[in-house]
C-alpha positions as a Python dict, from the first residue, in 0.01 Angstrom:
ca = {
    (1, 'M'): (0, 0, 0),
    (2, 'S'): (144, 333, -92),
    (3, 'D'): (225, 592, 175),
    (4, 'Q'): (8, 837, 21),
    (5, 'K'): (-281, 604, -1),
    (6, 'N'): (-585, 669, 250),
    (7, 'L'): (-524, 439, 553),
    (8, 'S'): (-887, 340, 546),
    (9, 'E'): (-864, 183, 201),
    (10, 'I'): (-864, -203, 183),
    (11, 'D'): (-590, -331, -35),
    (12, 'I'): (-797, -465, -320),
    (13, 'E'): (-475, -546, -530),
    (14, 'D'): (-385, -847, -324),
    (15, 'Q'): (-747, -979, -313),
    (16, 'K'): (-712, -1264, -566),
    (17, 'L'): (-977, -1541, -583),
    (18, 'I'): (-829, -1884, -588),
    (19, 'D'): (-933, -2111, -883),
    (20, 'N'): (-979, -2484, -804),
    (21, 'K'): (-1015, -2708, -1110),
    (22, 'E'): (-1126, -2999, -873),
    (23, 'L'): (-1432, -2807, -774),
    (24, 'N'): (-1759, -2786, -980),
    (25, 'L'): (-2036, -2525, -970),
    (26, 'L'): (-2274, -2742, -775),
    (27, 'E'): (-2015, -2815, -501),
    (28, 'S'): (-1940, -2438, -490),
    (29, 'L'): (-2299, -2369, -431),
    (30, 'V'): (-2355, -2613, -143),
    (31, 'P'): (-2217, -2387, 135),
    (32, 'V'): (-2437, -2090, 6),
    (33, 'V'): (-2745, -2309, -27),
    (34, 'I'): (-2701, -2441, 342),
    (35, 'L'): (-2617, -2090, 448),
    (36, 'M'): (-2940, -1964, 310),
    (37, 'A'): (-3143, -2261, 436),
    (38, 'L'): (-3018, -2189, 800),
    (39, 'L'): (-3103, -1828, 772),
    (40, 'A'): (-3439, -1915, 633),
    (41, 'Y'): (-3503, -2169, 905),
    (42, 'N'): (-3406, -1899, 1157),
    (43, 'I'): (-3644, -1656, 1019),
    (44, 'F'): (-3945, -1876, 957),
    (45, 'F'): (-3948, -2142, 1226),
    (46, 'I'): (-3752, -1982, 1522),
    (47, 'E'): (-3975, -1738, 1727),
    (48, 'G'): (-3805, -1409, 1788),
    (49, 'Q'): (-3538, -1481, 1516),
    (50, 'E'): (-3297, -1570, 1775),
    (51, 'W'): (-3201, -1955, 1719),
    (52, 'F'): (-2868, -1908, 1900),
    (53, 'G'): (-2935, -1579, 2087),
    (54, 'A'): (-2842, -1222, 1967),
    (55, 'Y'): (-2553, -1338, 1749),
    (56, 'T'): (-2738, -1593, 1560),
    (57, 'N'): (-2650, -1451, 1214),
    (58, 'Q'): (-2284, -1459, 1313),
    (59, 'Y'): (-2310, -1831, 1421),
    (60, 'I'): (-2481, -1917, 1102),
    (61, 'L'): (-2216, -1750, 891),
    (62, 'L'): (-1939, -1962, 1093),
    (63, 'M'): (-2145, -2282, 1012),
    (64, 'G'): (-2144, -2196, 645),
    (65, 'G'): (-1766, -2152, 683),
    (66, 'V'): (-1743, -2497, 826),
    (67, 'V'): (-1949, -2653, 546),
    (68, 'A'): (-1720, -2466, 297),
    (69, 'A'): (-1427, -2611, 480),
    (70, 'V'): (-1568, -2969, 441),
    (71, 'V'): (-1630, -2914, 74),
    (72, 'G'): (-1274, -2783, 28),
    (73, 'F'): (-1126, -3078, 226),
    (74, 'F'): (-1290, -3316, -21),
    (75, 'N'): (-1150, -3115, -303),
    (76, 'K'): (-789, -3140, -195),
    (77, 'V'): (-769, -2802, -13),
    (78, 'S'): (-554, -2791, 292),
    (79, 'L'): (-660, -2630, 628),
    (80, 'K'): (-356, -2417, 620),
    (81, 'T'): (-463, -2265, 286),
    (82, 'M'): (-814, -2194, 446),
    (83, 'F'): (-651, -2039, 753),
    (84, 'V'): (-428, -1813, 549),
    (85, 'E'): (-711, -1684, 339),
    (86, 'V'): (-936, -1613, 652),
    (87, 'W'): (-634, -1436, 801),
    (88, 'E'): (-589, -1228, 482),
    (89, 'N'): (-947, -1144, 506),
    (90, 'W'): (-922, -1031, 851),
    (91, 'K'): (-623, -815, 804),
    (92, 'S'): (-814, -653, 505),
    (93, 'V'): (-1083, -512, 736),
    (94, 'F'): (-878, -419, 1035),
    (95, 'V'): (-896, -33, 945),
    (96, 'P'): (-1280, -34, 875),
    (97, 'I'): (-1322, -202, 1214),
    (98, 'M'): (-1116, 50, 1378),
    (99, 'I'): (-1335, 321, 1207),
    (100, 'L'): (-1643, 140, 1340),
    (101, 'F'): (-1513, 173, 1701),
    (102, 'L'): (-1446, 536, 1637),
    (103, 'V'): (-1790, 575, 1497),
    (104, 'G'): (-1941, 431, 1812),
    (105, 'A'): (-1735, 668, 2021),
    (106, 'L'): (-1835, 965, 1796),
    (107, 'A'): (-2204, 876, 1843),
    (108, 'G'): (-2170, 869, 2226),
    (109, 'T'): (-1967, 1194, 2265),
    (110, 'W'): (-2187, 1392, 2014),
    (111, 'L'): (-2475, 1272, 2234),
    (112, 'V'): (-2354, 1388, 2568),
    (113, 'S'): (-2198, 1709, 2420),
    (114, 'G'): (-2546, 1819, 2285),
    (115, 'I'): (-2453, 1795, 1922),
    (116, 'I'): (-2709, 1535, 1820),
    (117, 'P'): (-2970, 1690, 2048),
    (118, 'A'): (-2912, 2031, 1873),
    (119, 'M'): (-2951, 1875, 1531),
    (120, 'V'): (-3288, 1723, 1652),
    (121, 'Y'): (-3388, 2065, 1811),
    (122, 'Y'): (-3341, 2273, 1499),
    (123, 'G'): (-3457, 1998, 1274),
    (124, 'L'): (-3797, 1975, 1440),
    (125, 'Q'): (-3838, 2344, 1370),
    (126, 'V'): (-3836, 2296, 994),
    (127, 'L'): (-4196, 2149, 1021),
    (128, 'S'): (-4468, 2349, 851),
    (129, 'P'): (-4828, 2255, 812),
    (130, 'F'): (-4833, 2357, 436),
    (131, 'I'): (-4547, 2121, 344),
    (132, 'F'): (-4593, 1837, 601),
    (133, 'L'): (-4480, 1538, 390),
    (134, 'P'): (-4147, 1697, 244),
    (135, 'A'): (-4093, 1838, 581),
    (136, 'S'): (-4110, 1502, 738),
    (137, 'V'): (-3877, 1363, 490),
    (138, 'I'): (-3626, 1648, 575),
    (139, 'I'): (-3668, 1609, 958),
    (140, 'A'): (-3619, 1230, 944),
    (141, 'A'): (-3324, 1264, 719),
    (142, 'I'): (-3146, 1521, 941),
    (143, 'I'): (-3204, 1310, 1244),
    (144, 'S'): (-3109, 996, 1076),
    (145, 'V'): (-2791, 1159, 950),
    (146, 'A'): (-2719, 1288, 1302),
    (147, 'T'): (-2781, 955, 1479),
    (148, 'G'): (-2675, 716, 1181),
    (149, 'S'): (-2995, 499, 1259),
    (150, 'S'): (-3318, 473, 1070),
    (151, 'W'): (-3465, 270, 1349),
    (152, 'T'): (-3415, 523, 1626),
    (153, 'T'): (-3540, 792, 1394),
    (154, 'S'): (-3868, 617, 1321),
    (155, 'A'): (-3916, 505, 1685),
    (156, 'T'): (-3894, 867, 1813),
    (157, 'V'): (-3970, 1149, 1573),
    (158, 'G'): (-4131, 903, 1317),
    (159, 'I'): (-4402, 818, 1583),
    (160, 'A'): (-4444, 1178, 1660),
    (161, 'L'): (-4485, 1264, 1286),
    (162, 'V'): (-4732, 994, 1226),
    (163, 'G'): (-4947, 1106, 1523),
    (164, 'I'): (-4927, 1467, 1416),
    (165, 'G'): (-5011, 1383, 1037),
    (166, 'S'): (-5295, 1162, 1151),
    (167, 'A'): (-5462, 1449, 1335),
    (168, 'L'): (-5425, 1643, 1022),
    (169, 'G'): (-5608, 1380, 819),
    (170, 'I'): (-5309, 1270, 615),
    (171, 'P'): (-5318, 897, 538),
    (172, 'T'): (-5066, 711, 775),
    (173, 'G'): (-4918, 507, 489),
    (174, 'M'): (-4821, 851, 330),
    (175, 'I'): (-4651, 973, 646),
    (176, 'A'): (-4492, 652, 722),
    (177, 'G'): (-4349, 651, 369),
    (178, 'A'): (-4209, 996, 414),
    (179, 'V'): (-4049, 918, 741),
    (180, 'I'): (-3896, 596, 609),
    (181, 'S'): (-3772, 782, 300),
    (182, 'G'): (-3599, 1033, 507),
    (183, 'A'): (-3473, 795, 758),
    (184, 'Y'): (-3311, 565, 513),
    (185, 'F'): (-3152, 857, 329),
    (186, 'G'): (-2962, 925, 648),
    (187, 'D'): (-2905, 558, 720),
    (188, 'K'): (-2712, 549, 387),
    (189, 'M'): (-2530, 885, 409),
    (190, 'S'): (-2439, 903, 769),
    (191, 'P'): (-2077, 807, 870),
    (192, 'L'): (-2241, 685, 1190),
    (193, 'S'): (-2454, 424, 1020),
    (194, 'D'): (-2336, 66, 1055),
    (195, 'T'): (-2443, -13, 695),
    (196, 'T'): (-2253, 279, 561),
    (197, 'N'): (-1952, 147, 718),
    (198, 'L'): (-2031, -222, 630),
    (199, 'A'): (-2075, -163, 251),
    (200, 'P'): (-1729, -21, 187),
    (201, 'A'): (-1571, -279, 417),
    (202, 'M'): (-1716, -564, 207),
    (203, 'A'): (-1637, -388, -133),
    (204, 'G'): (-1274, -283, -56),
    (205, 'T'): (-1296, 98, -46),
    (206, 'D'): (-1301, 366, 233),
    (207, 'L'): (-1579, 513, 427),
    (208, 'F'): (-1579, 873, 284),
    (209, 'T'): (-1498, 776, -67),
    (210, 'H'): (-1803, 555, -47),
    (211, 'I'): (-2037, 832, 85),
    (212, 'K'): (-1913, 1077, -177),
    (213, 'Y'): (-1975, 820, -450),
    (214, 'M'): (-2314, 735, -310),
    (215, 'A'): (-2413, 1114, -340),
    (216, 'Y'): (-2425, 1076, -719),
    (217, 'T'): (-2719, 838, -709),
    (218, 'T'): (-2864, 938, -364),
    (219, 'I'): (-2906, 1304, -410),
    (220, 'P'): (-3103, 1283, -732),
    (221, 'T'): (-3329, 1016, -567),
    (222, 'I'): (-3403, 1212, -264),
    (223, 'I'): (-3477, 1526, -484),
    (224, 'V'): (-3724, 1329, -680),
    (225, 'T'): (-3864, 1189, -358),
    (226, 'L'): (-3904, 1548, -226),
    (227, 'I'): (-4081, 1674, -548),
    (228, 'I'): (-4327, 1388, -511),
    (229, 'F'): (-4406, 1437, -156),
    (230, 'T'): (-4444, 1821, -217),
    (231, 'I'): (-4697, 1756, -476),
    (232, 'L'): (-4883, 1499, -235),
    (233, 'S'): (-4874, 1746, 41),
    (234, 'A'): (-5011, 2017, -176),
    (235, 'T'): (-5293, 1813, -293),
    (236, 'T'): (-5381, 1667, 44),
    (237, 'Q'): (-5607, 1875, 277),
    (238, 'T'): (-5493, 1931, 622),
    (239, 'T'): (-5652, 2079, 927),
    (240, 'G'): (-5512, 2190, 1265),
    (241, 'S'): (-5140, 2265, 1357),
    (242, 'T'): (-4815, 2082, 1384),
    (243, 'D'): (-4736, 2133, 1742),
    (244, 'V'): (-4395, 2006, 1836),
    (245, 'S'): (-4335, 2261, 2114),
    (246, 'N'): (-4353, 1989, 2396),
    (247, 'L'): (-4047, 1813, 2231),
    (248, 'L'): (-3859, 2154, 2181),
    (249, 'V'): (-3908, 2239, 2547),
    (250, 'S'): (-3810, 1891, 2663),
    (251, 'I'): (-3485, 1909, 2468),
    (252, 'D'): (-3420, 2276, 2582),
    (253, 'N'): (-3482, 2169, 2947),
    (254, 'T'): (-3237, 1875, 2920),
    (255, 'F'): (-2956, 2022, 2713),
    (256, 'H'): (-2787, 2359, 2664),
    (257, 'I'): (-2877, 2421, 2300),
    (258, 'T'): (-2670, 2671, 2103),
    (259, 'P'): (-2565, 2698, 1738),
    (260, 'W'): (-2204, 2688, 1862),
    (261, 'L'): (-2241, 2306, 1896),
    (262, 'F'): (-2236, 2287, 1518),
    (263, 'V'): (-1878, 2396, 1529),
    (264, 'V'): (-1759, 2030, 1580),
    (265, 'P'): (-1943, 1872, 1284),
    (266, 'I'): (-1844, 2160, 1059),
    (267, 'I'): (-1473, 2095, 1152),
    (268, 'V'): (-1513, 1728, 1094),
    (269, 'I'): (-1681, 1784, 744),
    (270, 'A'): (-1414, 2026, 661),
    (271, 'M'): (-1143, 1772, 750),
    (272, 'I'): (-1324, 1520, 534),
    (273, 'L'): (-1343, 1759, 231),
    (274, 'K'): (-974, 1831, 289),
    (275, 'K'): (-922, 1456, 244),
    (276, 'T'): (-805, 1402, 589),
    (277, 'K'): (-766, 1045, 680),
    (278, 'P'): (-1088, 912, 832),
    (279, 'L'): (-936, 781, 1136),
    (280, 'L'): (-789, 1124, 1214),
    (281, 'A'): (-1107, 1319, 1114),
    (282, 'L'): (-1328, 1093, 1343),
    (283, 'G'): (-1071, 1091, 1614),
    (284, 'V'): (-1074, 1489, 1618),
    (285, 'G'): (-1463, 1474, 1618),
    (286, 'V'): (-1457, 1249, 1933),
    (287, 'L'): (-1199, 1472, 2123),
    (288, 'L'): (-1372, 1806, 2019),
    (289, 'A'): (-1710, 1665, 2131),
    (290, 'G'): (-1557, 1567, 2467),
    (291, 'V'): (-1436, 1923, 2519),
    (292, 'F'): (-1763, 2071, 2417),
    (293, 'A'): (-1951, 1832, 2657),
    (294, 'F'): (-1744, 2010, 2943),
    (295, 'I'): (-1819, 2345, 2816),
    (296, 'F'): (-2183, 2324, 2740),
    (297, 'Q'): (-2323, 2029, 2909),
    (298, 'G'): (-2181, 2010, 3267),
    (299, 'D'): (-2516, 1942, 3416),
    (300, 'V'): (-2589, 1659, 3172),
    (301, 'L'): (-2253, 1489, 3259),
    (302, 'L'): (-2305, 1514, 3638),
    (303, 'N'): (-2660, 1385, 3593),
    (304, 'L'): (-2507, 1053, 3423),
    (305, 'S'): (-2248, 1010, 3686),
    (306, 'D'): (-2048, 1188, 3985),
    (307, 'S'): (-1748, 1243, 3738),
    (308, 'K'): (-1763, 1456, 3418),
    (309, 'I'): (-1454, 1259, 3295),
    (310, 'E'): (-1612, 931, 3367),
    (311, 'T'): (-1932, 1027, 3184),
    (312, 'V'): (-1735, 1124, 2878),
    (313, 'I'): (-1514, 813, 2886),
    (314, 'T'): (-1827, 591, 2947),
    (315, 'S'): (-2006, 756, 2639),
    (316, 'I'): (-1706, 661, 2426),
    (317, 'L'): (-1690, 295, 2542),
    (318, 'T'): (-2026, 182, 2635),
    (319, 'D'): (-2409, 254, 2684),
    (320, 'T'): (-2520, 595, 2758),
    (321, 'Q'): (-2874, 715, 2792),
    (322, 'V'): (-2974, 1092, 2863),
    (323, 'Q'): (-3312, 1100, 3054),
    (324, 'T'): (-3557, 1369, 2960),
    (325, 'D'): (-3930, 1431, 3056),
    (326, 'N'): (-4027, 1287, 2717),
    (327, 'E'): (-4016, 900, 2698),
    (328, 'K'): (-3964, 914, 2315),
    (329, 'L'): (-3675, 1166, 2334),
    (330, 'T'): (-3510, 943, 2607),
    (331, 'E'): (-3517, 656, 2373),
    (332, 'L'): (-3360, 864, 2095),
    (333, 'F'): (-3092, 1019, 2313),
    (334, 'A'): (-2913, 679, 2375),
    (335, 'S'): (-2597, 545, 2240),
    (336, 'G'): (-2401, 229, 2278),
    (337, 'G'): (-2059, 390, 2214),
    (338, 'M'): (-1783, 141, 2097),
    (339, 'N'): (-1970, -145, 2258),
    (340, 'G'): (-2263, -67, 2035),
    (341, 'M'): (-2061, -140, 1740),
    (342, 'L'): (-1958, -497, 1837),
    (343, 'W'): (-2253, -681, 1669),
    (344, 'T'): (-2161, -536, 1333),
    (345, 'I'): (-1788, -600, 1383),
    (346, 'F'): (-1842, -961, 1488),
    (347, 'L'): (-2068, -992, 1181),
    (348, 'I'): (-1782, -865, 958),
    (349, 'I'): (-1527, -1099, 1131),
    (350, 'C'): (-1774, -1399, 1082),
    (351, 'A'): (-1834, -1290, 721),
    (352, 'M'): (-1459, -1281, 666),
    (353, 'V'): (-1447, -1641, 781),
    (354, 'F'): (-1721, -1751, 558),
    (355, 'G'): (-1572, -1557, 262),
    (356, 'G'): (-1207, -1654, 336),
    (357, 'V'): (-1291, -2037, 331),
    (358, 'M'): (-1517, -1997, 31),
    (359, 'D'): (-1225, -1815, -137),
    (360, 'A'): (-964, -2069, -37),
    (361, 'I'): (-1151, -2361, -172),
    (362, 'G'): (-1215, -2178, -512),
    (363, 'A'): (-1584, -2155, -474),
    (364, 'L'): (-1595, -1779, -504),
    (365, 'A'): (-1388, -1804, -840),
    (366, 'K'): (-1617, -2076, -963),
    (367, 'I'): (-1954, -1900, -882),
    (368, 'T'): (-1806, -1552, -994),
    (369, 'K'): (-1702, -1704, -1327),
    (370, 'S'): (-2058, -1846, -1372),
    (371, 'L'): (-2214, -1507, -1291),
    (372, 'L'): (-1987, -1333, -1527),
    (373, 'A'): (-2079, -1571, -1804),
    (374, 'V'): (-2435, -1435, -1763),
    (375, 'A'): (-2345, -1079, -1676),
    (376, 'T'): (-2129, -1020, -1982),
    (377, 'S'): (-2185, -633, -1978),
    (378, 'I'): (-2114, -394, -1718),
    (379, 'F'): (-2479, -323, -1684),
    (380, 'G'): (-2541, -694, -1637),
    (381, 'L'): (-2304, -690, -1355),
    (382, 'F'): (-2477, -416, -1172),
    (383, 'A'): (-2796, -576, -1228),
    (384, 'S'): (-2680, -912, -1100),
    (385, 'T'): (-2569, -714, -783),
    (386, 'V'): (-2895, -549, -737),
    (387, 'I'): (-3098, -880, -782),
    (388, 'S'): (-2865, -1058, -545),
    (389, 'C'): (-2917, -794, -269),
    (390, 'L'): (-3297, -798, -318),
    (391, 'G'): (-3300, -1170, -317),
    (392, 'L'): (-3109, -1167, 15),
    (393, 'N'): (-3337, -934, 160),
    (394, 'I'): (-3631, -1153, 79),
    (395, 'I'): (-3471, -1491, 139),
    (396, 'A'): (-3241, -1410, 431),
    (397, 'S'): (-3449, -1133, 587),
    (398, 'D'): (-3156, -942, 707),
    (399, 'Q'): (-3024, -618, 569),
    (400, 'Y'): (-2673, -679, 684),
    (401, 'L'): (-2644, -1013, 503),
    (402, 'A'): (-2779, -848, 183),
    (403, 'L'): (-2464, -644, 198),
    (404, 'V'): (-2217, -890, 327),
    (405, 'I'): (-2261, -1194, 95),
    (406, 'P'): (-2297, -1012, -244),
    (407, 'G'): (-2025, -774, -133),
    (408, 'K'): (-1778, -1061, -103),
    (409, 'M'): (-1910, -1268, -391),
    (410, 'F'): (-1902, -981, -644),
    (411, 'K'): (-1581, -799, -531),
    (412, 'K'): (-1361, -981, -775),
    (413, 'A'): (-1600, -950, -1063),
    (414, 'Y'): (-1605, -576, -1045),
    (415, 'E'): (-1223, -591, -1029),
    (416, 'D'): (-1229, -810, -1336),
    (417, 'K'): (-1426, -554, -1526),
    (418, 'D'): (-1177, -279, -1424),
    (419, 'L'): (-1441, -115, -1196),
    (420, 'A'): (-1348, 76, -887),
    (421, 'P'): (-1473, -79, -555),
    (422, 'E'): (-1693, 212, -479),
    (423, 'N'): (-1920, 110, -770),
    (424, 'L'): (-1982, -218, -575),
    (425, 'S'): (-2035, -45, -231),
    (426, 'R'): (-2268, 215, -377),
    (427, 'T'): (-2486, -64, -554),
    (428, 'L'): (-2484, -267, -221),
    (429, 'E'): (-2636, 25, -35),
    (430, 'D'): (-2866, 133, -330),
    (431, 'S'): (-3015, -206, -348),
    (432, 'G'): (-2943, -385, -7),
    (433, 'T'): (-2967, -130, 263),
    (434, 'V'): (-3281, 64, 146),
    (435, 'T'): (-3494, -218, 13),
    (436, 'S'): (-3493, -431, 330),
    (437, 'V'): (-3774, -215, 472),
    (438, 'L'): (-3990, -306, 181),
    (439, 'I'): (-4004, -672, 288),
    (440, 'P'): (-4262, -752, 548),
    (441, 'W'): (-4075, -1048, 704),
    (442, 'N'): (-3747, -888, 681),
    (443, 'T'): (-3613, -765, 1018),
    (444, 'C'): (-3635, -396, 899),
    (445, 'G'): (-3982, -415, 746),
    (446, 'A'): (-4111, -593, 1054),
    (447, 'Y'): (-3959, -336, 1295),
    (448, 'Q'): (-4072, -26, 1100),
    (449, 'S'): (-4432, -163, 1054),
    (450, 'S'): (-4447, -241, 1428),
    (451, 'V'): (-4302, 91, 1544),
    (452, 'L'): (-4485, 319, 1329),
    (453, 'G'): (-4824, 122, 1350),
    (454, 'V'): (-4850, 112, 973),
    (455, 'S'): (-4842, -216, 774),
    (456, 'V'): (-4580, -251, 498),
    (457, 'A'): (-4861, -285, 242),
    (458, 'D'): (-4981, 61, 334),
    (459, 'Y'): (-4654, 256, 334),
    (460, 'F'): (-4489, 40, 40),
    (461, 'I'): (-4591, 267, -237),
    (462, 'Y'): (-4497, 588, -40),
    (463, 'A'): (-4148, 473, 64),
    (464, 'M'): (-4040, 622, -255),
    (465, 'F'): (-3680, 675, -179),
    (466, 'N'): (-3643, 304, -89),
    (467, 'Y'): (-3778, 163, -414),
    (468, 'L'): (-3639, 438, -645),
    (469, 'S'): (-3275, 375, -538),
    (470, 'P'): (-3224, 56, -710),
    (471, 'F'): (-3367, 190, -1038),
    (472, 'T'): (-3136, 504, -1007),
    (473, 'T'): (-2834, 289, -973),
    (474, 'L'): (-2933, 77, -1263),
    (475, 'L'): (-3013, 388, -1467),
    (476, 'F'): (-2660, 536, -1397),
    (477, 'A'): (-2509, 181, -1498),
    (478, 'A'): (-2721, 178, -1820),
    (479, 'L'): (-2625, 532, -1932),
    (480, 'N'): (-2245, 491, -1785),
    (481, 'I'): (-2291, 793, -1553),
    (482, 'K'): (-2033, 816, -1276),
    (483, 'I'): (-1906, 463, -1327),
    (484, 'K'): (-1559, 495, -1198),
    (485, 'Q'): (-1273, 280, -1342),
    (486, 'L'): (-979, 134, -1159),
    (487, 'I'): (-653, 319, -1208),
    (488, 'K'): (-397, 85, -1337),
    (489, 'R'): (-59, 91, -1168),
}
């Protein structure tokens, strides 16, 4: 790796799929089929989708790796070869894992410093009864970008917006669609989001290159979404007023809200625009937020523990929840710190085991060659990726696996077409992250439907950002717009 290269980049040049002439396509697919069968069994037959507890998906990925190892053993692949490939995979995601830990620390410190509450506070004031639906998209987007979570956005402000909109006589499916559209925009674009970190880790690019490249398809999609919701809002009669004063008062009573809090995110954004290494930019964001917590939120820190320093350290490392006089805001103002990133990190580690063994036995090369035989064009490759992500959201019912498995399987195929890895990471998010909420039995669809009190069938047609995103990425591929090529060295 060049000294001038961004430290968060994964060294894609050394990621070579191993060919194994002893292995046929049917044998290559055995671990994948068994993996899918185990996931499907967990979803459809195990109550609560926790066959082996909270880390069921991780265990299933490890089981898939064991099956792949058995297939490899019968096709003359040594255990040493498998271990070497797994180790290489682990090394390739070391820096992304460090970034994930920093993202968790950032979320915690930005909470106790009042930065996230300030974003929520000013975001709520955008609301207007005359443009309720597009305003709902914007509010959800702002809060989701700030928190990195579509789930907490829907469970807090989303519920409030559905209640307000219902009182105005707006169909709940329409409101839920607006909230989900905005929430998943933020989930895609926020550096605090686990999926936004997971996709580039799987594809082999860095976090901020991924976010920048996603903007090419995401910005046009959200603009179209806002136009449609503006038209819907203008043609839907409303009565009453949109009163969020109780939420604003609750935030103001808990935190010291001031525009000065935006200095920290502005500095971090400026560092990113100056192409500062992500580890450094995020680290500065954590340190500055800790300082601002002491300056502006002394009472909040002391309410959480007897020591301000202890509170800041706790917010970096583990769970932190700021109590307010509003139950929903209390749910929003919570962070898991670095500890909250462990589930995603373990998923990445287990996915690297499965992918490493599949690579070592030659299965990935065999499957990739078969896919390339079908996807002979660049558009065909993008379309195959989109279909794979959608299929996994339907079959595996998990948004993370819809990113992890296609990311590993298609990585070499994109390289063979001389396509930069950010093409793959963007396509994973455009088709994997956002469509999960459109599947009723997917964890995301089930969650959003339950929290918002609106069935997937009711909000499906209005979750415009979510189902327009795959079409946008395919349109860009078909017209060869912003399809970055690998730079040959």
